Coordinates of C-alpha atoms and ligand atoms in Angstrom, one line a residue:
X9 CA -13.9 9.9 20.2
X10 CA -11.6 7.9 18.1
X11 CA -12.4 7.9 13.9
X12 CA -12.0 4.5 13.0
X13 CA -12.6 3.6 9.1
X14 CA -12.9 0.2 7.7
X15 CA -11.7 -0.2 4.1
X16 CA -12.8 -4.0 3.3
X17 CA -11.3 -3.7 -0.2
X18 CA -11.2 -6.9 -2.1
X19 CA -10.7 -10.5 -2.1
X20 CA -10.5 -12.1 1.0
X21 CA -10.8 -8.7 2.6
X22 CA -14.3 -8.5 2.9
X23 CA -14.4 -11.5 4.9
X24 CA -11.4 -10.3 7.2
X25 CA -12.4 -7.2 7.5
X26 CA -15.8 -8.6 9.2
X27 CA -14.5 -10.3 12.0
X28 CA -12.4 -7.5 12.5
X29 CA -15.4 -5.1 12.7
X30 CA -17.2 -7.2 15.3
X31 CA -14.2 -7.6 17.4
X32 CA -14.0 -3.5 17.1
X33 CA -18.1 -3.1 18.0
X34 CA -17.0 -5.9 20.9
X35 CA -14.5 -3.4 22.7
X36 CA -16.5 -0.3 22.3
X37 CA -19.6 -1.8 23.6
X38 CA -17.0 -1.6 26.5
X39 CA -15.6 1.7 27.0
X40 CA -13.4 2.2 23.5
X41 CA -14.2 5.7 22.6
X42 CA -14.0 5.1 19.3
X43 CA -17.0 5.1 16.4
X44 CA -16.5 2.8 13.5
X45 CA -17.3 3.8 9.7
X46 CA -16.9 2.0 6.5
X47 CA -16.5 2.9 3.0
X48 CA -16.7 0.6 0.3
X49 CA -13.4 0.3 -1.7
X50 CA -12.1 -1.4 -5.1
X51 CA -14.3 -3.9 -7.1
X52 CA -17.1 -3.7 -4.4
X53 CA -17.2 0.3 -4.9
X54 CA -16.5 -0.5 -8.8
X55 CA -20.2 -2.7 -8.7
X56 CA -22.2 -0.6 -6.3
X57 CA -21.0 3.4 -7.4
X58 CA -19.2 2.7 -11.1
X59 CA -16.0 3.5 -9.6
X60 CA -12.9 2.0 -7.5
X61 CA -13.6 4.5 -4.6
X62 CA -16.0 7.4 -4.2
X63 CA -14.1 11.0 -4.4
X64 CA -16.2 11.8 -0.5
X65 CA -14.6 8.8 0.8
X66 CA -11.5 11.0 0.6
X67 CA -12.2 13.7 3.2
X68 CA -13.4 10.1 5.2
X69 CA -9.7 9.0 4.7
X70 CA -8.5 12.2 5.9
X71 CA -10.7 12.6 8.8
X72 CA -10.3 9.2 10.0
X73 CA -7.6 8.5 13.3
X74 CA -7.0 5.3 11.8
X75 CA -8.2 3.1 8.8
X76 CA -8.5 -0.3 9.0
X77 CA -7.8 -1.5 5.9
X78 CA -8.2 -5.4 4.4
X79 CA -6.9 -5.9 1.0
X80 CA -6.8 -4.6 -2.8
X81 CA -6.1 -6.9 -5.9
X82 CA -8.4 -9.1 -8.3
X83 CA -9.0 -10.8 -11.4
X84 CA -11.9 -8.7 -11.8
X85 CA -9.9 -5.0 -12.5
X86 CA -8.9 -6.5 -16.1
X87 CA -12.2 -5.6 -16.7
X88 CA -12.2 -2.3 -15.5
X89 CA -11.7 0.4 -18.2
X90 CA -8.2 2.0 -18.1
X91 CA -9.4 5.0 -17.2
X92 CA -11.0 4.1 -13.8
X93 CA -7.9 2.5 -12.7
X94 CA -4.7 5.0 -13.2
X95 CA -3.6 4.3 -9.5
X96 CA -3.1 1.8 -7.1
X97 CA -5.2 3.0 -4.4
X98 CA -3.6 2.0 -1.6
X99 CA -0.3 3.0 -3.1
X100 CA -1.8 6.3 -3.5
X101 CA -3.3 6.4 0.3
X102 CA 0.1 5.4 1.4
X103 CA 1.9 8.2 -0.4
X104 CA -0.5 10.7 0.2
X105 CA -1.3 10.7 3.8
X106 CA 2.7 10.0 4.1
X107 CA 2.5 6.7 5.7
X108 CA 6.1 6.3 6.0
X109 CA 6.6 3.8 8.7
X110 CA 5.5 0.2 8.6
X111 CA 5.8 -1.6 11.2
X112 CA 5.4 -5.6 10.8
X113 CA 6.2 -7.3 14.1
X114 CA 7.0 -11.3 13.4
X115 CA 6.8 -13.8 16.2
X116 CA 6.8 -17.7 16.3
X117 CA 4.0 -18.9 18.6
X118 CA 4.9 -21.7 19.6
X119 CA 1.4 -23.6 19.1
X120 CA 2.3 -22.9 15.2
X121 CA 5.6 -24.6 15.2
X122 CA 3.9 -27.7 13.2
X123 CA 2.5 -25.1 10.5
X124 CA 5.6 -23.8 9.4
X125 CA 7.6 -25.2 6.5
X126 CA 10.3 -24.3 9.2
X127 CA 11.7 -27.0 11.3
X128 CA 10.7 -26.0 15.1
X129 CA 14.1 -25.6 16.4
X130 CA 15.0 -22.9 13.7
X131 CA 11.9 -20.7 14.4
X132 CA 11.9 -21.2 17.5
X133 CA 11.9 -17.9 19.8
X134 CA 11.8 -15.7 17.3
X135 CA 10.3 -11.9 18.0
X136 CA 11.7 -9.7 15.2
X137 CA 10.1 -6.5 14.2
X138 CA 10.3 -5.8 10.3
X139 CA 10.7 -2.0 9.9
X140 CA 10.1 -0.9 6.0
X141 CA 10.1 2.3 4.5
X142 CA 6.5 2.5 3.1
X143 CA 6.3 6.2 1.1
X144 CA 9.2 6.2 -0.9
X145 CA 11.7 4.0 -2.8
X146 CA 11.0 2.2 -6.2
X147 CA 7.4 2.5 -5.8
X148 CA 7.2 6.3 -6.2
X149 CA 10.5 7.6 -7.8
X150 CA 10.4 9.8 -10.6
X151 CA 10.8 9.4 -13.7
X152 CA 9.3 6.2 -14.2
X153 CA 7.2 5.3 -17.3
X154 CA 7.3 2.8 -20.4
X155 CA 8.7 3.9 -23.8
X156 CA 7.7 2.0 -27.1
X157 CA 9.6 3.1 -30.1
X158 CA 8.6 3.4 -33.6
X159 CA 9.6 -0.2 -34.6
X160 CA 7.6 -1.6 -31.0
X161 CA 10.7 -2.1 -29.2
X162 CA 10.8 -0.2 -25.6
X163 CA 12.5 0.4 -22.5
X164 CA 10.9 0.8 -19.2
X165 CA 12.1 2.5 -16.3
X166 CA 11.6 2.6 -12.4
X167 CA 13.8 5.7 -10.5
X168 CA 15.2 4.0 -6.5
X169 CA 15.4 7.4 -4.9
X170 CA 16.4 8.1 -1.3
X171 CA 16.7 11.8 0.2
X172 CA 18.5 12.5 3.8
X173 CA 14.8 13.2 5.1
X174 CA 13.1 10.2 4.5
X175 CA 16.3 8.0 5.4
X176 CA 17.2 9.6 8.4
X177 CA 12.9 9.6 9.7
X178 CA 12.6 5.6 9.0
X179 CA 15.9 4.8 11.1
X180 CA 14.7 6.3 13.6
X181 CA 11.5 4.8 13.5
X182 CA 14.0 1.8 14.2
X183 CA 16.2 2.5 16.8
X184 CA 13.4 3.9 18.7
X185 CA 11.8 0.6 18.8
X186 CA 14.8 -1.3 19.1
X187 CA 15.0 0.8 22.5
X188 CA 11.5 -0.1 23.4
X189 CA 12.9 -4.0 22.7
X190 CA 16.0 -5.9 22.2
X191 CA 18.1 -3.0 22.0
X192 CA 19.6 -4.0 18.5
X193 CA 18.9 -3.1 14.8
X194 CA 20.3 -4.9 11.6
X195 CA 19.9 -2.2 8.4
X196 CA 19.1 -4.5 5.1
X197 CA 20.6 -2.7 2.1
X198 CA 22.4 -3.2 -1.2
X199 CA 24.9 -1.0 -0.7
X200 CA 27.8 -3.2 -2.6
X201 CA 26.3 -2.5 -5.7
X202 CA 23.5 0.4 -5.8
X203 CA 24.7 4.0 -4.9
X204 CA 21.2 4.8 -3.0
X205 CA 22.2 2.3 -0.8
X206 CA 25.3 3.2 0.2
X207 CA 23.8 6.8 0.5
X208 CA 21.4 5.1 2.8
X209 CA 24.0 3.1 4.9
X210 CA 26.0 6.2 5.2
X211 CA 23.0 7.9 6.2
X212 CA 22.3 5.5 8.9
X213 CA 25.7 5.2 10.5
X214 CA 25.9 8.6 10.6
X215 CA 22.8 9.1 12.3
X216 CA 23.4 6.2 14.8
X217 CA 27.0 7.5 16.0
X218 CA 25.0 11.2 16.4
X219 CA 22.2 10.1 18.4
X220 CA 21.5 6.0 18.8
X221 CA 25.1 5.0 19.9
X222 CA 23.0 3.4 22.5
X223 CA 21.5 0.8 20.3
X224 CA 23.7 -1.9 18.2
X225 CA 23.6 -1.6 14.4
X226 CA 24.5 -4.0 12.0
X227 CA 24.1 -4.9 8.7
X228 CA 23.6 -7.2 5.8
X229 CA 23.0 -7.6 2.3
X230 CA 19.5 -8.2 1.5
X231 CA 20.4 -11.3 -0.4
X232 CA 21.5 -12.5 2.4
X233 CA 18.8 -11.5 5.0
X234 CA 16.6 -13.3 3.2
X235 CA 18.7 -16.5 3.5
X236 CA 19.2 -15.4 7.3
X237 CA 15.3 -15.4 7.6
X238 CA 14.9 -18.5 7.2
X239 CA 18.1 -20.2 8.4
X240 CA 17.9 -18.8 11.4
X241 CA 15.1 -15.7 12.0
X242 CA 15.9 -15.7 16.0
X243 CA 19.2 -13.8 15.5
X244 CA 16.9 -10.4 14.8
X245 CA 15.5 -8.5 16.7
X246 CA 14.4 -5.1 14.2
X247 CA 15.2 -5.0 10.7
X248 CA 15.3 -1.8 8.8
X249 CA 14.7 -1.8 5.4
X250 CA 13.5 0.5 2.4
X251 CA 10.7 -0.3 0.7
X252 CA 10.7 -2.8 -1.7
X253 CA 13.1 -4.8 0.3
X254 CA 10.4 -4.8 3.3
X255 CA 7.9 -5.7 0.9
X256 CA 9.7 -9.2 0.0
X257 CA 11.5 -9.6 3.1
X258 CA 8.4 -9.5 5.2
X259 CA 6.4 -11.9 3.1
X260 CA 9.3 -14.4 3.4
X261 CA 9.7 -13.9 7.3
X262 CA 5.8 -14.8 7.2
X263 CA 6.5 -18.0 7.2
X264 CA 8.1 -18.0 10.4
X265 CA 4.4 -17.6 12.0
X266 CA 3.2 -20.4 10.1
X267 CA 1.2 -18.2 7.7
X268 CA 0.9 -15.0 5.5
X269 CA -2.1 -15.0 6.9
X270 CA -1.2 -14.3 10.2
X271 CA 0.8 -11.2 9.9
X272 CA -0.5 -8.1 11.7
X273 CA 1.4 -4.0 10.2
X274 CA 0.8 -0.9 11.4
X275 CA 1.5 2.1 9.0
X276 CA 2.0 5.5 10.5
X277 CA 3.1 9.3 9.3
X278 CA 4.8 12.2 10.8
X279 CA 3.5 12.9 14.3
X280 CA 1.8 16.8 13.6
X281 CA 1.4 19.1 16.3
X282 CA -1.4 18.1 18.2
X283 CA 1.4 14.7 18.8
X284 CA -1.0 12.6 17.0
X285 CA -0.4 10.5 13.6
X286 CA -2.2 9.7 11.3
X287 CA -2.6 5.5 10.8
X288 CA -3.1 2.5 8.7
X289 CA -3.6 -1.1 10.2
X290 CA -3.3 -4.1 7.5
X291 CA -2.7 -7.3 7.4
X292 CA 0.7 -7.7 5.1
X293 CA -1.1 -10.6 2.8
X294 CA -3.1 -9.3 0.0
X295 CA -6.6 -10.5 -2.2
X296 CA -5.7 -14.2 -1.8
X297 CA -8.1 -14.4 -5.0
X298 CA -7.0 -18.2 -4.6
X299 CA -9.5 -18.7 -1.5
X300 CA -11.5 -15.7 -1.7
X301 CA -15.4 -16.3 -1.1
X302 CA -15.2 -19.3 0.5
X303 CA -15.2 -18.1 3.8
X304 CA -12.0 -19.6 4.8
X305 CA -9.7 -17.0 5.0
X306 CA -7.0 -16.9 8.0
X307 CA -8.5 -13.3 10.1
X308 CA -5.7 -13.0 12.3
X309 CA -3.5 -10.9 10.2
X310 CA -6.6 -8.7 10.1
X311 CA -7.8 -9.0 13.7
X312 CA -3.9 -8.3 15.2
X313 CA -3.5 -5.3 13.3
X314 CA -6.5 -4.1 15.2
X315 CA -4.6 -5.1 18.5
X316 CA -1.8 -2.6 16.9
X317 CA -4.5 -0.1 16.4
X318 CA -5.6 -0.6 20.1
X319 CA -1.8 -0.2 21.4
X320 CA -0.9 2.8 18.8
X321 CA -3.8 4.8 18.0
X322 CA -6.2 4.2 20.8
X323 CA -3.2 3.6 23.4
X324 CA -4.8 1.1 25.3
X325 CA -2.4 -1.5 25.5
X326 CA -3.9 -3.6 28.3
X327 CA -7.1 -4.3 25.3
X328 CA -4.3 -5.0 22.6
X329 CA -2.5 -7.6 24.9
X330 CA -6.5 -9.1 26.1
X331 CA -6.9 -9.6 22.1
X332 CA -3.2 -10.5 21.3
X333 CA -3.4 -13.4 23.8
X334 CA -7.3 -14.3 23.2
X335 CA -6.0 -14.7 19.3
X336 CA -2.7 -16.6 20.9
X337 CA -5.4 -19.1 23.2
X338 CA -8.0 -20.1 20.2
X339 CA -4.7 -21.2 18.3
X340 CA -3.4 -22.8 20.8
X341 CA -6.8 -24.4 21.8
X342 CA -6.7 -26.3 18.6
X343 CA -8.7 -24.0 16.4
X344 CA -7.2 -24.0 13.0
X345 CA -8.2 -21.8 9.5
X346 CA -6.5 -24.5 6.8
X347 CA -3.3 -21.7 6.4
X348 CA -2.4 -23.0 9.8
X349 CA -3.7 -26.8 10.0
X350 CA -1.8 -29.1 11.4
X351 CA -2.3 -33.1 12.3
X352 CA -5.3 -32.9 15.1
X353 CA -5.8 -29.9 14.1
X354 CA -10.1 -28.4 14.5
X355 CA -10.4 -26.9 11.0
X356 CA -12.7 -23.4 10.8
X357 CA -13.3 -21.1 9.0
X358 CA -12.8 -17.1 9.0
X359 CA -16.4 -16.1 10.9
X360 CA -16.2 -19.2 13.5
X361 CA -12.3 -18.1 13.9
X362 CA -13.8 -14.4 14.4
X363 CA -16.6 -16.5 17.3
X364 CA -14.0 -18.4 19.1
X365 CA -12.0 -14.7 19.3
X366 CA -14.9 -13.6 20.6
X367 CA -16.1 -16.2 23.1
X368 CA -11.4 -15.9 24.0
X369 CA -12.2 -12.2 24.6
X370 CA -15.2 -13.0 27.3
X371 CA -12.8 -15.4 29.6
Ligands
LIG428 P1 -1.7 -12.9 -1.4 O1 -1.0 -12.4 -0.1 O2 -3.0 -12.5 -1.7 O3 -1.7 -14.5 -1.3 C1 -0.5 -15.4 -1.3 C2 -0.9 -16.8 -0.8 O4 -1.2 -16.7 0.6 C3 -2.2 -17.3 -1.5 O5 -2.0 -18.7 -1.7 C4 -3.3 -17.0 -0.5 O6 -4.4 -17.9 -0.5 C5 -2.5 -17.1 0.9 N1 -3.1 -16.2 1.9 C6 -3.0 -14.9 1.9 N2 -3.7 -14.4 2.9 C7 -4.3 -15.4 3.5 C8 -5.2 -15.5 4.6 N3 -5.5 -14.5 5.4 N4 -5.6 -16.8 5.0 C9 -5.2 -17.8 4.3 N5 -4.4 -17.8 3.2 C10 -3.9 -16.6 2.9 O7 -0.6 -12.6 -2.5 P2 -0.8 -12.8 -4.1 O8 -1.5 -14.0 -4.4 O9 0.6 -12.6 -4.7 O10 -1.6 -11.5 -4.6 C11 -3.0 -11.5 -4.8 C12 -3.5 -10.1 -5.0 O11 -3.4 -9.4 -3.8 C13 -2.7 -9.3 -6.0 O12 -3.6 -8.5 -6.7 C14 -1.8 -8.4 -5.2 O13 -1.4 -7.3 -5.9 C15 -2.6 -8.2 -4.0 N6 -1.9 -7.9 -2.8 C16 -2.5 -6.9 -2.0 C17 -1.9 -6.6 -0.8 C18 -2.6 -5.6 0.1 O14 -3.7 -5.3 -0.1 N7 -1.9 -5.0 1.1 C19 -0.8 -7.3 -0.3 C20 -0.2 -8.3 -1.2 C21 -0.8 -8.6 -2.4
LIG429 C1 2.0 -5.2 0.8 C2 1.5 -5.4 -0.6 C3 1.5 -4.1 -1.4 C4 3.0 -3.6 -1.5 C5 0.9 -4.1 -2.7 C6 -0.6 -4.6 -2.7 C7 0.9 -2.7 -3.4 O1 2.2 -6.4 -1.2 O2 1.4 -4.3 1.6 O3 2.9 -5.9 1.3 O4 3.7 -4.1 -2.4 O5 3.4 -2.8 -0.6
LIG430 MN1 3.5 -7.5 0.1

């Protein structure tokens, strides 16, 4: 019986996270062996317990085969005291369940061409798969702290570290699914100017003449993969990236879907010895604090990462492609959250997006 745990989190999450959950009860009312949870998380925990998350959600975390997690981020945590905030919990669930590998798959529908800011014949057949490092980088490297001197001046510092290890497990993350797809991998660095990046290139090349030779690698300059994204996103097929730079890039390709909001990731660690890993499914937008409440949130970022979760964790990949294409048939039926409206357009919003999923799921 699968563990699955839903972390709603805030913002917009809680409003995701519920269509997701009824999509979830909808395949195990037919034959997922799975048993859903949920804990709360961030400002809703903050209101409810006095704190962001409860220390027995932990061993929950831990427990759980995969966590379904919505978003972090508010207004609200400026009011928080100091104290109750001294990580970024998702940063910290990242790092400490060693969440290495992020997968963020980005495809063009082609009923979405009109809800890009992309002209149709540019995004046009694009399928790339974003791989970013996820556990390491900027985001964790020590030292890091701010410094205020005597006279209130400072200096601030953020450490981009890189071992062998962690380079050598995230390309491979990479050309194994570029062998499970296109066959080709383009490795996003700065290596013309930062030496963990030409660590990391050399790293990669050597680990691609040793054992990928199979797969073709190239590479670019991140400056100018984010032009390339948007010029012309069908010449990729998987990116790999480190962290930071998978963090920007993959918000930018976003708009090759039409909308942050319907971008699906997949987060896994090292596979232990029972041959399992352990998982996070995500949508890549965050809080939306913008739109949040108003029950008009795009769910498909939200309800396709539970397709990954169906194809990775619960291995099932005939259910992920039933809800992949039910998703790809209400958008192409006209239905339409405003993220993704278009001239003639039906505009809904999240929980009659989440029905029409539903009622796609029946047929
Ligand atoms: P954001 O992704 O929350 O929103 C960016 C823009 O996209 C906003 O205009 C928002 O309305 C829109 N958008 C995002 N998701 C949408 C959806 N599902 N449907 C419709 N529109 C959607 O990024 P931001 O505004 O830069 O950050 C807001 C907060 O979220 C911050 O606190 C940030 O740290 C946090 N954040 C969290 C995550 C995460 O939990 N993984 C990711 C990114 C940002
Ligand atoms: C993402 C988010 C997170 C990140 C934030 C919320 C820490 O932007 O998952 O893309 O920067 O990784
Ligand atoms: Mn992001």
């Amino acid at each position: 019986m699968l563990k699955l745990l839903i972390l709603a989190g805030d913002g917009i999450g809680a409003e995701i996270m519920q269509e997701v959950a009824r999509i979830a009860a909808w395949f195990i009312a037919r034959g997922l062996p799975a048993e859903l949870d949920e804990e709360p998380f961030g400002i809703a925990s903050w209101k409810r317990h006095g704190t962001l998350m409860l220390p027995s959600s932990w061993a929950k975390i831990r427990a759980a085969d995969a966590i379904l997690f919505g978003a972090i981020g508010s207004p609200e945590y400026e009011a928080i005291p100091a104290a109750a905030k001294t990580e970024d919990l998702l940063l910290k669930m990242r790092r400490e369940l060693d969440l290495y590998a992020n997968l963020r798959p980005v495809r063009a529908l082609p009923a979405l061409e009109d809800a890009s800011s992309l002209r149709p014949e540019v995004l046009r057949g694009t399928d790339l798969l974003l791989v970013r490092e996820l556990a390491g980088g900027l985001y964790f490297g020590e030292p890091r702290g701010i410094e205020i001197a005597a006279d209130g001046t400072g200096r601030a510092f953020n450490t981009l570290v890189y071992t062998t290890r962690e380079i050598e497990r995230i390309a491979r993350t990479a050309f194994e699914a570029a062998r499970t797809r296109r066959g080709r991998v383009c490795n996003v660095d700065k290596s013309n100017v930062l030496e963990t990046f030409r660590f990391w290139r050399d790293t990669v090349v050597s680990l691609h003449r040793r054992e990928y030779a199979d797969v073709e690698l190239s590479h670019q300059y991140v400056d100018n993969c984010a032009m390339q994204l948007v010029h012309r996103p069908a010449q990729f097929d998987v990116i790999l990236t480190e962290n930071l730079f998978g963090d920007i890039l993959s918000d930018c390709a976003a708009m090759v879907a039409g909308s942050l909001g319907m971008l699906p990731s997949a987060s896994f660690g090292p596979v232990d010895a029972a041959g399992t890993r352990r998982a996070l499914y995500e949508p890549i937008h965050g809080s939306a604090p913008d739109i949040a409440g108003r029950g008009i949130a795009n769910p498909c970022g939200a309800i396709l990462s539970f397709a990954l979760c169906l194809r990775h964790t619960a291995r099932r990949e005939a259910d992920a492609v039933r809800l992949e294409q039910a998703v790809e048939r209400v958008i192409a039926g006209g239905l339409r959250t405003p993220d993704i409206a278009s001239p003639g357009s039906r505009i809904v919003g999240t929980r009659d997006m989440g029905d029409a999923i539903l009622r796609a799921l029946e047929t």
